[in-house]
Amino acid sequence: MCLEADRARPDVVRLCGERYPSGDDMYPTYVLVTVAGAIGACVVAGVAVGVRRRSRSEPAR
């Protein structure tokens, strides 16, 4: 995924190379930061659950 920003409008970004007849699809920066943060939180939670399950399944020594 590639994002472009405009110096004149730093509060919005768009996907690189996306050109539509009705104009470019532009997204507020905070929306993309929120989506990226949510994805990151899900990844961290998944790894934590996987590590916890793996440590529980090993027999005590």
XYZ file of N, CA and C in Angstrom:
183
model
N 0.850 -1.159 0.000
C 0.000 0.000 0.000
C 0.899 1.227 0.000
N 0.551 2.172 -0.782
C 1.311 3.410 -0.888
C 0.357 4.572 -0.630
N 0.796 5.535 0.138
C -0.017 6.707 0.431
C 0.697 7.958 -0.038
N -0.087 8.909 -0.522
C 0.452 10.201 -0.939
C -0.150 11.280 -0.053
N 0.636 12.291 0.243
C 0.143 13.443 0.995
C 0.432 14.696 0.179
N -0.324 15.728 0.437
C -0.168 16.989 -0.276
C 0.295 18.048 0.722
N 1.315 18.801 0.362
C 1.807 19.852 1.276
C 0.726 20.871 1.581
N -0.107 21.159 0.604
C -1.155 22.154 0.809
C -2.256 21.641 1.733
N -2.452 20.312 1.767
C -3.502 19.715 2.607
C -2.927 18.532 3.374
N -2.137 18.762 4.425
C -1.511 17.656 5.159
C -2.493 16.833 5.987
N -3.742 17.285 6.095
C -4.717 16.551 6.901
C -5.390 15.416 6.136
N -5.078 15.262 4.851
C -5.661 14.172 4.068
C -4.570 13.434 3.308
N -4.820 12.168 3.047
C -3.917 11.348 2.246
C -4.753 10.583 1.229
N -4.101 10.067 0.200
C -4.799 9.244 -0.785
C -3.902 8.087 -1.175
N -4.501 7.058 -1.724
C -3.737 5.925 -2.210
C -2.972 6.345 -3.449
N -1.722 5.939 -3.567
C -0.888 6.321 -4.705
C -1.490 5.819 -6.009
N -1.482 6.653 -6.993
C -1.905 6.252 -8.321
C -3.401 6.100 -8.495
N -4.190 6.388 -7.478
C -5.637 6.251 -7.602
C -6.195 7.507 -8.259
N -6.756 7.343 -9.417
C -7.363 8.462 -10.136
C -8.748 8.025 -10.591
N -9.736 8.791 -10.241
C -11.109 8.464 -10.596
C -11.697 9.619 -11.390
N -12.642 9.328 -12.286
C -13.260 10.401 -13.078
C -13.909 11.475 -12.205
N -14.462 11.067 -11.079
C -15.126 12.038 -10.205
C -14.148 12.737 -9.269
N -12.866 12.387 -9.347
C -11.855 12.979 -8.471
C -11.162 11.904 -7.661
N -10.117 12.279 -6.971
C -9.360 11.334 -6.155
C -10.121 11.010 -4.872
N -10.013 9.764 -4.447
C -10.545 9.383 -3.141
C -9.531 9.807 -2.095
N -9.934 10.705 -1.227
C -9.028 11.189 -0.194
C -9.580 10.778 1.159
N -8.686 10.436 2.081
C -9.065 9.962 3.400
C -8.439 10.859 4.456
N -9.206 11.231 5.478
C -8.607 11.993 6.571
C -7.492 11.172 7.230
N -6.416 11.821 7.574
C -5.259 11.140 8.144
C -5.621 10.379 9.412
N -6.474 10.962 10.253
C -6.813 10.295 11.514
C -7.523 8.966 11.282
N -8.259 8.823 10.181
C -8.934 7.557 9.883
C -7.894 6.475 9.600
N -6.894 6.788 8.798
C -5.866 5.803 8.480
C -5.030 5.445 9.704
N -4.739 6.420 10.552
C -3.988 6.143 11.779
C -4.810 5.240 12.698
N -6.111 5.486 12.790
C -6.990 4.659 13.619
C -7.053 3.233 13.098
N -7.194 3.073 11.793
C -7.252 1.734 11.194
C -5.932 0.993 11.422
N -4.814 1.669 11.198
C -3.508 1.033 11.404
C -3.318 0.650 12.874
N -3.753 1.496 13.787
C -3.650 1.186 15.210
C -4.503 -0.013 15.600
N -5.706 -0.094 15.047
C -6.585 -1.233 15.346
C -5.990 -2.534 14.818
N -5.435 -2.502 13.625
C -4.797 -3.696 13.060
C -3.603 -4.103 13.922
N -2.800 -3.145 14.325
C -1.648 -3.433 15.181
C -2.063 -4.029 16.516
N -3.132 -3.503 17.110
C -3.617 -4.038 18.387
C -4.094 -5.476 18.228
N -4.761 -5.777 17.118
C -5.213 -7.153 16.865
C -4.026 -8.099 16.705
N -2.993 -7.650 16.025
C -1.801 -8.488 15.843
C -1.143 -8.760 17.192
N -0.979 -7.729 17.999
C -0.354 -7.892 19.314
C -1.187 -8.833 20.184
N -2.511 -8.671 20.169
C -3.379 -9.549 20.961
C -3.280 -10.993 20.476
N -3.239 -11.196 19.169
C -3.119 -12.546 18.621
C -1.818 -13.215 19.008
N -0.739 -12.473 18.962
C 0.563 -13.026 19.354
C 0.561 -13.356 20.844
N 0.000 -12.473 21.657
C -0.049 -12.715 23.104
C -0.858 -13.968 23.424
N -1.993 -14.144 22.757
C -2.818 -15.334 22.983
C -2.072 -16.580 22.533
N -1.404 -16.523 21.403
C -0.649 -17.670 20.907
C 0.476 -18.069 21.837
N 1.197 -17.098 22.357
C 2.299 -17.382 23.284
C 1.752 -17.974 24.576
N 0.650 -17.428 25.043
C 0.066 -17.936 26.297
C -0.420 -19.373 26.125
N -1.071 -19.671 25.012
C -1.552 -21.035 24.772
C -0.386 -22.009 24.651
N 0.653 -21.599 23.972
C 1.813 -22.469 23.796
C 2.467 -22.767 25.144
N 2.569 -21.762 26.005
C 3.207 -21.977 27.307
C 2.335 -22.842 28.219
N 1.027 -22.789 28.064
C 0.134 -23.618 28.882
C 0.136 -25.069 28.424
N 0.338 -25.303 27.131
C 0.261 -26.665 26.610
C 1.513 -27.483 26.912
N 2.608 -26.833 27.252
C 3.832 -27.563 27.591
C 3.711 -28.144 28.995
N 4.074 -29.410 29.186
C 3.976 -30.010 30.525
C 4.989 -29.379 31.487
N 4.613 -29.352 32.749
C 5.511 -28.807 33.777
C 6.696 -29.742 33.963
N 7.851 -29.170 34.168
C 9.071 -29.980 34.326
C 9.549 -29.963 35.741
